[in-house]
Coordinates of C-alpha atoms in Angstrom, one line a residue:
Chain P
M970 CA 134.2 136.7 -147.4
Q971 CA 133.7 134.2 -145.1
A972 CA 137.2 132.0 -144.2
F973 CA 138.5 129.4 -142.5
K974 CA 141.4 128.4 -140.5
E975 CA 141.4 123.8 -140.0
L976 CA 143.5 121.3 -138.6
A977 CA 143.3 119.3 -141.9
E978 CA 143.7 115.2 -141.0
I979 CA 146.4 113.9 -143.9
V980 CA 143.6 111.2 -145.2
R981 CA 146.0 109.5 -147.7
K982 CA 148.8 110.1 -149.5
E983 CA 149.3 109.8 -153.1
K984 CA 152.1 109.5 -155.6
V985 CA 151.0 110.2 -159.2
A986 CA 154.2 110.3 -160.2
E987 CA 157.6 111.7 -159.4
D988 CA 157.7 114.7 -157.4
L989 CA 153.5 115.1 -158.1
Y990 CA 151.0 114.1 -155.1
R991 CA 148.3 114.4 -154.3
L992 CA 147.0 115.2 -150.7
T993 CA 143.0 114.3 -149.1
V994 CA 142.6 116.5 -146.2
K995 CA 139.7 116.0 -144.2
A996 CA 138.2 119.8 -143.6
P997 CA 135.2 119.9 -143.7
D998 CA 134.5 123.9 -143.1
I999 CA 137.4 124.3 -146.4
A1000 CA 135.4 122.0 -148.2
E1001 CA 132.0 122.6 -148.1
F1002 CA 132.6 126.5 -148.9
S1003 CA 135.0 126.0 -151.6
R1004 CA 133.7 126.9 -155.4
P1005 CA 136.1 125.6 -158.2
G1006 CA 139.4 127.7 -159.5
Q1007 CA 139.5 129.0 -155.8
F1008 CA 142.9 128.9 -153.3
V1009 CA 144.3 127.6 -150.0
M1010 CA 147.0 128.6 -147.6
V1011 CA 148.0 125.3 -147.0
R1012 CA 151.2 125.7 -143.7
T1013 CA 153.9 123.2 -145.0
V1014 CA 156.1 122.8 -141.4
E1015 CA 155.4 124.2 -138.3
G1016 CA 158.6 126.3 -137.8
M1017 CA 159.6 129.1 -139.3
D1018 CA 161.4 127.4 -142.4
P1019 CA 160.0 128.0 -145.3
L1020 CA 158.3 131.2 -143.5
L1021 CA 155.8 131.2 -145.8
R1022 CA 152.0 129.0 -146.2
R1023 CA 151.3 127.4 -149.6
P1024 CA 148.8 128.1 -152.1
F1025 CA 147.0 125.3 -153.6
S1026 CA 144.1 125.5 -155.9
V1027 CA 141.7 123.1 -154.8
H1028 CA 141.6 120.3 -157.0
Q1029 CA 138.7 118.2 -155.7
V1030 CA 135.9 117.4 -152.7
S1031 CA 134.6 115.2 -151.7
G1032 CA 132.2 113.6 -149.2
G1033 CA 131.3 117.4 -148.0
D1034 CA 134.5 117.0 -146.4
M1035 CA 137.6 115.9 -147.9
L1036 CA 139.5 118.7 -150.0
Q1037 CA 141.8 117.5 -152.2
I1038 CA 145.6 119.5 -153.6
F1039 CA 148.1 118.4 -156.7
F1040 CA 150.8 119.6 -156.5
K1041 CA 155.3 119.6 -157.6
V1042 CA 157.7 119.3 -155.9
I1043 CA 159.4 122.3 -156.5
G1044 CA 161.0 124.1 -153.3
K1045 CA 161.8 123.3 -149.6
G1046 CA 158.1 124.1 -148.8
T1047 CA 156.5 121.2 -151.5
K1048 CA 159.5 119.5 -150.5
A1049 CA 157.8 119.2 -146.6
L1050 CA 153.8 118.5 -147.5
A1051 CA 155.6 116.0 -149.8
G1052 CA 157.3 113.5 -146.7
M1053 CA 153.8 113.3 -144.5
E1054 CA 152.2 111.1 -144.0
P1055 CA 148.8 110.6 -142.8
G1056 CA 146.9 110.9 -139.3
Q1057 CA 149.7 114.2 -139.6
Q1058 CA 148.2 117.0 -139.8
V1059 CA 148.1 120.2 -141.5
D1060 CA 147.4 124.1 -141.4
I1061 CA 145.0 125.2 -143.9
L1062 CA 143.6 128.8 -144.1
G1063 CA 140.9 129.6 -147.2
P1064 CA 139.0 129.7 -149.5
F1065 CA 140.5 132.1 -150.6
G1066 CA 139.5 134.3 -153.9
Q1067 CA 137.5 134.4 -157.8
S1068 CA 136.2 131.1 -158.3
F1069 CA 135.4 130.2 -162.1
T1070 CA 132.3 131.5 -163.4
M1071 CA 130.1 128.4 -165.3
A1072 CA 129.4 129.8 -169.2
E1073 CA 125.6 129.3 -170.0
D1074 CA 124.6 127.2 -173.0
S1075 CA 128.8 127.0 -174.5
L1076 CA 131.4 124.5 -175.4
H1077 CA 132.5 124.5 -172.5
I1078 CA 136.9 123.8 -172.9
L1079 CA 139.0 122.9 -170.5
V1080 CA 142.5 123.7 -171.1
G1081 CA 145.6 123.0 -168.6
G1082 CA 149.1 122.4 -168.3
G1083 CA 150.8 120.2 -166.7
I1084 CA 150.3 120.7 -163.1
G1085 CA 148.1 123.5 -164.2
T1086 CA 145.3 120.6 -164.7
A1087 CA 144.9 120.9 -160.9
P1088 CA 141.8 123.1 -160.3
L1089 CA 139.7 121.6 -163.4
L1090 CA 138.9 118.4 -162.4
F1091 CA 136.9 119.9 -159.2
L1092 CA 136.2 122.4 -162.3
A1093 CA 134.8 119.6 -164.7
K1094 CA 132.4 117.8 -161.7
H1095 CA 130.5 121.4 -161.0
L1096 CA 130.1 121.6 -164.8
L1097 CA 128.4 118.0 -165.3
K1098 CA 125.7 119.9 -162.7
K1099 CA 124.5 121.1 -165.1
N1100 CA 126.2 120.1 -168.4
E1101 CA 126.4 117.5 -170.1
V1102 CA 129.4 114.8 -171.5
Y1103 CA 129.1 116.3 -174.9
S1104 CA 129.1 120.0 -174.0
L1105 CA 132.8 120.4 -172.2
R1106 CA 136.1 119.2 -173.2
V1107 CA 139.8 118.1 -171.9
L1108 CA 142.4 119.3 -173.3
L1109 CA 145.4 118.5 -171.4
G1110 CA 149.0 119.8 -173.1
A1111 CA 152.7 119.0 -170.3
R1112 CA 156.3 118.0 -170.6
T1113 CA 156.0 114.7 -169.7
G1114 CA 153.6 112.2 -170.0
N1115 CA 153.9 110.8 -166.2
E1116 CA 152.5 114.1 -165.0
I1117 CA 149.0 114.6 -166.7
A1118 CA 148.0 110.4 -167.1
R1119 CA 146.5 109.9 -163.6
V1120 CA 145.0 112.7 -164.1
A1121 CA 143.6 112.2 -167.3
E1122 CA 142.3 109.4 -166.3
D1123 CA 140.0 110.9 -163.7
F1124 CA 139.1 113.2 -166.3
T1125 CA 137.9 110.2 -168.8
N1126 CA 136.7 108.3 -165.7
L1127 CA 133.5 111.1 -165.4
G1128 CA 133.1 110.3 -168.7
L1129 CA 134.7 113.7 -170.5
T1130 CA 136.7 113.5 -173.9
V1131 CA 140.0 114.6 -173.0
D1132 CA 142.1 115.3 -175.3
I1133 CA 146.4 114.6 -174.2
I1134 CA 149.6 116.7 -176.4
T1135 CA 153.0 116.1 -174.4
E1136 CA 156.1 117.9 -176.0
D1137 CA 158.1 115.4 -175.3
G1138 CA 155.0 112.8 -177.2
S1139 CA 155.3 110.3 -174.4
L1140 CA 151.5 110.6 -174.4
G1141 CA 149.1 111.8 -176.9
R1142 CA 150.1 113.8 -179.9
Q1143 CA 153.5 116.1 -180.0
G1144 CA 153.0 119.6 -179.8
L1145 CA 151.7 122.2 -177.0
V1146 CA 148.1 122.3 -175.3
T1147 CA 147.6 125.7 -177.7
D1148 CA 147.4 122.6 -181.1
L1149 CA 145.3 121.3 -180.3
M1150 CA 142.7 124.5 -179.1
T1151 CA 143.5 125.4 -183.4
E1152 CA 141.6 122.3 -184.3
L1153 CA 138.2 123.2 -182.2
Q1154 CA 134.8 123.3 -183.6
Q1155 CA 133.3 126.4 -184.1
D1156 CA 129.7 126.1 -184.7
K1157 CA 129.2 126.6 -180.5
Q1158 CA 129.6 129.4 -178.4
I1159 CA 133.2 129.0 -176.5
M1160 CA 133.7 129.3 -173.0
V1161 CA 137.7 128.3 -172.8
Y1162 CA 138.8 127.6 -168.8
G1163 CA 142.3 127.7 -168.6
C1164 CA 144.8 126.8 -165.8
G1165 CA 149.1 126.1 -166.3
P1166 CA 152.1 128.7 -166.5
Y1167 CA 151.7 132.2 -167.4
P1168 CA 153.2 131.3 -170.5
M1169 CA 150.9 129.0 -171.5
L1170 CA 148.0 131.1 -170.9
R1171 CA 149.1 133.7 -172.4
A1172 CA 149.1 131.8 -175.7
V1173 CA 145.5 130.0 -174.6
A1174 CA 144.4 134.0 -174.0
G1175 CA 146.2 135.7 -177.8
I1176 CA 144.2 132.8 -179.0
C1177 CA 141.1 133.4 -177.6
R1178 CA 141.4 136.7 -178.5
E1179 CA 141.6 135.3 -182.5
N1180 CA 138.7 133.8 -182.1
S1181 CA 136.5 136.2 -179.8
W1182 CA 135.8 133.2 -177.4
A1183 CA 135.4 134.0 -173.5
C1184 CA 138.3 132.8 -171.4
Q1185 CA 138.8 132.8 -167.8
V1186 CA 142.7 131.9 -166.7
S1187 CA 143.5 131.1 -163.3
L1188 CA 146.4 132.5 -162.4
E1189 CA 149.9 131.3 -160.5
T1190 CA 151.9 134.3 -158.7
M1191 CA 154.3 133.9 -154.9
M1192 CA 151.7 135.3 -152.6
A1193 CA 152.2 135.9 -148.4
C1194 CA 149.5 136.1 -147.2
G1195 CA 146.9 134.8 -149.2
L1196 CA 144.2 137.8 -147.7
A1197 CA 144.7 140.5 -149.8
A1198 CA 146.9 142.2 -146.7
C1199 CA 151.2 141.4 -147.8
L1200 CA 150.3 142.9 -151.6
G1201 CA 152.8 140.5 -152.9
C1202 CA 150.7 139.2 -156.0
A1203 CA 150.4 142.0 -158.3
V1204 CA 149.6 141.1 -161.8
M1205 CA 149.1 144.6 -164.5
R1206 CA 145.8 144.4 -165.1
A1207 CA 144.3 145.4 -169.1
D1208 CA 145.0 148.9 -169.0
M1209 CA 148.0 149.1 -167.8
Q1210 CA 146.3 151.3 -165.1
G1211 CA 147.3 149.4 -162.1
Y1212 CA 147.6 146.2 -160.8
V1213 CA 145.0 143.5 -159.7
Y1214 CA 146.1 141.0 -156.9
V1215 CA 145.6 137.6 -157.4
C1216 CA 144.4 137.0 -154.1
K1217 CA 141.9 139.2 -153.6
D1218 CA 140.6 139.4 -157.6
G1219 CA 141.6 136.2 -159.1
P1220 CA 142.8 133.9 -159.3
V1221 CA 140.7 133.2 -161.9
L1222 CA 140.7 136.5 -164.2
D1223 CA 138.8 137.1 -167.6
M1224 CA 141.5 137.3 -169.5
N1225 CA 140.6 140.2 -170.2
E1226 CA 141.6 141.8 -167.3
V1227 CA 145.2 141.1 -167.5
A1228 CA 148.5 143.0 -169.0
W1229 CA 149.7 139.7 -169.8
L1230 CA 153.7 141.0 -170.1
Chain A
M136 CA 152.6 134.2 -105.8
A137 CA 150.6 133.1 -108.3
V138 CA 147.8 136.5 -109.5
E139 CA 145.1 135.3 -111.3
S140 CA 144.1 137.8 -113.7
P141 CA 147.0 140.4 -113.9
K142 CA 146.5 143.8 -115.4
M143 CA 147.3 143.9 -118.9
N144 CA 146.0 147.5 -120.4
V145 CA 149.2 150.5 -121.1
D146 CA 148.9 153.2 -121.7
I147 CA 150.4 155.5 -125.1
G148 CA 150.3 158.7 -124.1
S149 CA 147.3 158.7 -124.5
L150 CA 145.8 156.4 -125.4
R151 CA 144.5 153.3 -124.0
L152 CA 145.7 149.8 -124.9
S153 CA 143.1 147.0 -123.4
N154 CA 146.5 144.3 -124.0
P155 CA 150.1 145.3 -125.1
V156 CA 149.5 143.8 -129.1
M157 CA 149.3 145.5 -132.2
T158 CA 149.1 145.0 -135.5
A159 CA 151.9 146.4 -137.6
S160 CA 151.0 148.7 -140.7
G161 CA 151.0 146.9 -143.5
T162 CA 150.7 143.2 -142.4
F163 CA 147.3 143.8 -141.3
G164 CA 145.1 144.9 -144.6
Y165 CA 142.4 147.4 -143.2
G166 CA 141.0 144.7 -140.9
E167 CA 138.9 143.3 -142.9
E168 CA 141.1 140.9 -144.9
F169 CA 141.6 139.7 -141.5
S170 CA 137.4 139.7 -139.6
S171 CA 136.5 136.4 -140.5
L172 CA 139.6 134.9 -138.9
V173 CA 140.1 137.0 -135.6
N174 CA 138.9 138.1 -133.3
L175 CA 139.1 141.7 -133.9
H176 CA 137.9 142.8 -130.9
R177 CA 141.3 141.0 -128.7
L178 CA 143.1 143.3 -130.4
G179 CA 145.2 146.2 -128.7
A180 CA 145.3 148.3 -131.4
I181 CA 144.6 147.8 -135.4
I182 CA 147.0 149.6 -137.1
V183 CA 145.5 149.6 -141.0
K184 CA 147.6 150.2 -143.5
G185 CA 149.2 153.2 -144.4
I186 CA 147.8 155.9 -146.5
S187 CA 148.7 159.1 -148.6
L188 CA 147.2 161.5 -149.8
L189 CA 147.3 160.4 -153.5
P190 CA 146.3 155.8 -154.4
R191 CA 149.7 154.5 -155.2
Q192 CA 149.6 151.8 -157.5
G193 CA 153.0 150.8 -156.3
N194 CA 155.6 148.5 -157.3
P195 CA 155.7 146.2 -160.7
P196 CA 156.5 142.5 -159.6
Q197 CA 157.7 140.4 -158.5
R198 CA 157.4 142.1 -154.9
I199 CA 157.7 139.4 -152.8
A200 CA 160.9 136.8 -152.2
E201 CA 161.2 134.3 -148.8
T202 CA 164.1 134.2 -147.7
A203 CA 165.5 131.3 -144.2
C204 CA 162.9 132.3 -141.7
G205 CA 162.4 135.6 -144.1
L206 CA 160.3 138.5 -145.9
L207 CA 161.6 140.7 -148.5
N208 CA 159.2 142.9 -149.9
A209 CA 159.1 145.7 -152.4
I210 CA 155.7 146.4 -152.1
G211 CA 156.2 149.9 -152.9
L212 CA 154.1 151.3 -150.5
A213 CA 150.3 150.3 -152.5
N214 CA 147.2 152.5 -151.2
V215 CA 144.4 152.9 -151.7
G216 CA 144.8 157.1 -150.5
L217 CA 143.1 159.1 -148.3
E218 CA 139.9 159.9 -150.0
R219 CA 138.8 156.3 -150.9
F220 CA 140.3 155.4 -147.4
F221 CA 137.5 157.9 -145.0
S222 CA 135.0 156.0 -147.8
E223 CA 135.9 152.6 -148.1
K224 CA 137.4 151.2 -145.5
L225 CA 136.9 153.8 -142.0
P226 CA 133.4 152.7 -141.8
F227 CA 134.1 148.9 -141.6
F228 CA 135.6 150.3 -137.9
D229 CA 132.3 151.1 -137.3
A230 CA 131.4 148.5 -135.8
I231 CA 134.2 147.9 -134.3
E232 CA 136.2 149.2 -130.8
T233 CA 139.5 148.0 -131.2
P234 CA 141.1 151.4 -131.0
L235 CA 142.4 152.1 -134.4
I236 CA 145.2 154.2 -135.2
V237 CA 146.3 155.1 -138.7
N238 CA 149.7 154.9 -140.1
I239 CA 150.4 157.6 -142.7
L240 CA 153.3 158.1 -144.9
G241 CA 154.0 161.2 -147.5
D242 CA 156.4 162.1 -150.1
T243 CA 157.0 166.0 -148.1
V244 CA 156.4 167.5 -145.1
E245 CA 153.5 169.1 -146.7
E246 CA 151.7 166.0 -147.9
Y247 CA 152.2 164.6 -143.6
Q248 CA 150.6 167.5 -142.4
E249 CA 148.2 168.0 -144.5
L250 CA 147.1 164.0 -143.5
A251 CA 147.7 164.8 -139.9
A252 CA 145.3 168.2 -140.9
R253 CA 142.9 165.1 -142.6
L254 CA 142.8 162.7 -140.1
N255 CA 142.2 164.5 -137.0
D256 CA 138.4 164.9 -138.0
E257 CA 138.3 161.1 -137.3
E258 CA 137.1 161.2 -134.3
R259 CA 137.2 157.3 -135.0
I260 CA 141.2 157.5 -135.5
A261 CA 142.4 156.9 -131.9
A262 CA 146.2 157.4 -132.7
I263 CA 148.1 158.7 -136.3
E264 CA 151.7 156.4 -136.3
V265 CA 154.0 157.5 -138.8
N266 CA 156.0 156.2 -141.6
I267 CA 159.6 158.4 -142.0
S268 CA 160.8 155.1 -144.2
C269 CA 160.0 157.3 -147.4
P270 CA 161.8 159.1 -149.3
N271 CA 161.4 162.9 -149.1
V272 CA 161.4 164.5 -152.5
K273 CA 162.0 167.7 -152.2
Q274 CA 165.5 166.8 -150.5
G275 CA 167.3 165.0 -152.8
G276 CA 164.7 161.8 -151.6
V277 CA 167.1 160.9 -148.7
A278 CA 164.5 159.6 -146.6
F279 CA 162.9 160.7 -144.1
G280 CA 163.9 158.7 -141.2
T281 CA 167.3 158.7 -141.9
D282 CA 168.3 162.1 -141.2
P283 CA 167.6 163.8 -137.2
E284 CA 166.7 167.5 -139.1
M285 CA 164.4 165.9 -140.8
A286 CA 163.4 163.5 -138.4
H287 CA 161.8 166.7 -136.1
K288 CA 160.2 168.5 -139.1
V289 CA 157.5 165.9 -140.2
T290 CA 157.1 165.2 -136.5
H291 CA 156.7 168.4 -136.0
A292 CA 154.4 169.2 -138.3
V293 CA 152.0 166.1 -138.0
C294 CA 152.3 167.0 -133.8
Q295 CA 150.9 169.9 -135.4
H296 CA 147.9 169.4 -136.8
F297 CA 146.8 166.0 -134.3
N298 CA 145.4 166.3 -131.1
R299 CA 145.5 162.5 -130.2
P300 CA 149.1 160.2 -130.1
V301 CA 152.0 160.6 -132.4
I302 CA 153.5 156.8 -132.4
V303 CA 156.8 157.9 -134.6
K304 CA 157.7 154.5 -136.6
L305 CA 161.3 154.3 -136.9
S306 CA 163.9 152.9 -139.6
P307 CA 166.6 150.8 -138.8
N308 CA 168.6 151.4 -141.6
V309 CA 170.6 154.4 -139.7
T310 CA 173.9 154.2 -138.5
D311 CA 172.2 155.6 -134.9
I312 CA 168.8 154.9 -134.1
S313 CA 168.6 156.9 -130.6
L314 CA 169.6 159.6 -133.0
I315 CA 166.3 159.4 -134.6
A316 CA 164.7 158.6 -131.6
R317 CA 165.2 161.6 -130.0
A318 CA 165.0 164.3 -132.4
V319 CA 161.4 162.8 -133.3
E320 CA 160.6 162.7 -129.2
D321 CA 162.1 166.6 -129.3
G322 CA 159.3 167.0 -132.3
G323 CA 157.2 166.3 -130.5
A324 CA 156.4 162.5 -130.3
D325 CA 153.9 161.3 -127.8
A326 CA 155.7 157.1 -129.1
V327 CA 158.2 155.8 -131.6
S328 CA 157.2 152.7 -133.0
L329 CA 161.0 149.8 -134.5
I330 CA 162.6 148.8 -136.2
N331 CA 160.3 148.6 -139.2
T332 CA 161.8 146.6 -142.2
I333 CA 165.9 145.9 -142.9
L334 CA 167.3 146.9 -145.6
A335 CA 167.7 143.5 -147.5
M336 CA 168.0 142.3 -151.5
A337 CA 168.0 138.1 -153.2
I338 CA 169.6 137.0 -156.3
D339 CA 168.3 134.2 -158.0
I340 CA 170.7 131.9 -159.2
E341 CA 168.7 130.4 -162.1
S342 CA 168.0 133.5 -164.1
C343 CA 170.9 136.1 -162.5
R344 CA 169.0 138.9 -161.7
P345 CA 168.0 140.1 -158.2
K346 CA 164.7 138.4 -157.3
L347 CA 162.8 141.8 -156.6
A348 CA 162.3 144.3 -159.0
N349 CA 162.8 146.8 -157.5
V350 CA 166.5 144.9 -156.8
F351 CA 166.5 146.0 -152.8
G352 CA 163.7 145.3 -150.6
G353 CA 162.6 145.8 -147.0
L354 CA 162.9 142.4 -144.6
S355 CA 160.6 141.1 -142.0
G356 CA 160.1 137.8 -139.9
P357 CA 161.8 136.3 -137.2
A358 CA 165.2 136.3 -139.1
I359 CA 165.4 140.3 -138.0
K360 CA 164.2 139.8 -134.6
P361 CA 167.3 140.0 -132.5
V362 CA 168.7 143.3 -134.3
A363 CA 164.7 144.4 -133.9
L364 CA 165.6 144.1 -130.1
R365 CA 168.7 145.4 -129.8
M366 CA 167.8 148.5 -130.9
V367 CA 164.5 148.6 -129.2
W368 CA 167.2 147.5 -126.0
Q369 CA 169.3 151.0 -126.9
T370 CA 166.1 153.3 -127.9
A371 CA 164.6 152.8 -124.2
E372 CA 167.5 154.0 -122.8
S373 CA 167.8 157.2 -124.7
V374 CA 164.1 158.2 -124.3
S375 CA 161.1 159.2 -122.0
I376 CA 158.0 158.0 -124.6
P377 CA 157.0 154.7 -124.7
V378 CA 158.8 152.3 -127.1
I379 CA 156.8 149.6 -129.2
G380 CA 158.7 147.4 -130.2
I381 CA 158.0 145.9 -133.4
G382 CA 160.3 142.8 -135.4
G383 CA 159.7 138.8 -136.3
I384 CA 157.4 139.4 -133.3
S385 CA 156.2 135.4 -133.8
S386 CA 154.9 134.5 -130.6
P387 CA 154.3 134.8 -127.4
E388 CA 157.8 134.6 -125.8
D389 CA 158.7 136.9 -128.9
A390 CA 156.5 139.4 -127.7
I391 CA 158.1 139.3 -123.3
E392 CA 161.7 140.0 -124.8
F393 CA 161.0 143.0 -126.3
L394 CA 158.6 143.8 -122.8
L395 CA 161.9 142.8 -121.4
A396 CA 164.5 145.6 -123.8
G397 CA 161.9 148.2 -122.3
A398 CA 159.7 148.0 -125.3
K399 CA 155.8 149.7 -123.7
A400 CA 153.9 147.6 -126.8
V401 CA 154.6 145.2 -129.6
Q402 CA 153.2 145.0 -133.2
V403 CA 152.9 141.3 -135.1
G404 CA 154.1 141.9 -138.4
T405 CA 154.9 139.0 -140.9
A406 CA 153.8 137.2 -138.6
N407 CA 150.0 137.7 -139.2
F408 CA 150.7 136.0 -143.0
I409 CA 151.4 132.7 -141.9
N410 CA 149.0 132.4 -138.9
P411 CA 145.6 134.9 -138.6
R412 CA 145.5 134.8 -135.6
A413 CA 149.1 135.1 -134.7
A414 CA 148.8 138.6 -132.4
E415 CA 144.9 136.8 -130.5
E416 CA 147.6 133.9 -129.4
I417 CA 150.9 136.4 -128.4
I418 CA 148.4 138.9 -126.1
Q419 CA 146.7 135.0 -124.3
G420 CA 150.5 133.6 -124.1
I421 CA 151.6 136.4 -122.6
E422 CA 149.2 136.7 -119.8
S423 CA 149.1 132.8 -119.7
Y424 CA 153.8 134.3 -118.9
M425 CA 152.4 136.6 -116.1
V426 CA 150.5 133.7 -114.3
K427 CA 153.1 132.0 -113.9
K428 CA 156.1 134.3 -113.3
G429 CA 153.4 135.8 -110.2
F430 CA 153.6 139.5 -112.2
A431 CA 151.0 142.0 -111.6
S432 CA 150.6 144.2 -114.8
I433 CA 152.6 145.0 -117.4
E434 CA 154.2 147.9 -115.8
E435 CA 156.4 145.7 -114.4
M436 CA 157.3 143.9 -116.5
I437 CA 158.3 146.7 -118.7
G438 CA 162.4 146.9 -118.5
R439 CA 162.7 144.0 -116.3
A440 CA 165.5 143.1 -117.8
R441 CA 167.4 146.0 -117.7
K442 CA 167.6 146.4 -114.2
S443 CA 170.2 144.6 -112.3

């Protein structure tokens, strides 16, 4: 797999909501080769603490050389990254991992939870190259509205129908994103593309199995390298006879490949 | 007086390296993973992920945790096993001229011995590195590397069945590492490499549980460098075979410290995860330093800090 190391200049920083940021960087090689679902490894400081790079899904690519990541401040690394300003450079490796497989002749259901919506915008744009607007549905869930309001707007601007549900009811209906799934019409072959926290994905996979829908999920784990060298990102395989590695076999996996422990 | 192009080559027994910088086992996959990011031909040697006779799945997650300037891991020696190493990983090296060193691990002396014998038939393999930090299942699970007698025995068995250089990788989780170093030197080792990771742990204060499913893991990265340097110094004083320094080496300056302490070569480990080109940059940096300081060869630098 072709991967690159680029010193990418930050061209735009957008504070989407409290602790939620989008960074646009100029990384021509990585942007050119990125496919929806793939990720990059970003060095958040020049020093040694935090030591490891942080993995981020590619949120969008634009203009042929720009790449965007969407993240929430949760620890030292993301805090450092949120403190960076346009004009500064970040050291990025990628693109890594398996991308989403675009299904054919299906109703495409994009299911995102919180910051897990990150790779779905890029996916939607790719799907729209070959599919009509009405064959895509976007279901977004979050704890609270401001976590997804901005991204929901981006989907809407693509002409897509977006259903929103929040745990606190501050935006859209009140409930979990899986509640929206149970209301889906089943007159067509369905492909679900899920990304979000692990418990949500497990619930999404459960509903897909019950309804015999195909489902791909994008998993997130800790990883040290992204290169399948550290083997830190192991997830138990469905047959319980070994592990899949999120960086190399994923991050996008068919729901049937995972044991869902 | 400045030296234009210093001699970077070093010998580890009969193994000739174009420069003293290798990639450490377990941090560089099977080489191929890094091929689009690194010029593999510039490296002194490539040491691949430790191989056991049979495949190993490894430990359940969580397998890694980040600590201050360090990385904790309990991967559990996951690897494809010898057969798949031969059929799937070794052919990649047909096109690579850099010396290939295979790290081996086992549960019993017999396992190490069989690995050595099988690897001996593959001419492409320049040397083996023996991981003796594994528990000996026939001796109540005590790690080979913590007991001089067991360390000697496993080294001897490997050397009997492998006719090229044998490097023994030492565990730092001992009271006196030089004692183990002398035991493996007696056992016939051509070199020792040290240190392997330091036994450590971390606790998640939210869940109130250890961060690693295995509870304990091995600490690596810049955090362990001073400990590693001290152990390399002590070991270089105690044995006459070459010492290969490992432990948190992330920059040319780090590598130079190890050479000055008495290491004849170094391995770059965790730094590969953060900067896949770390080893290449270290090679360049050592060369620049030599030019600046007027060292004509690596040999001139080795153990320099020990001389009064």
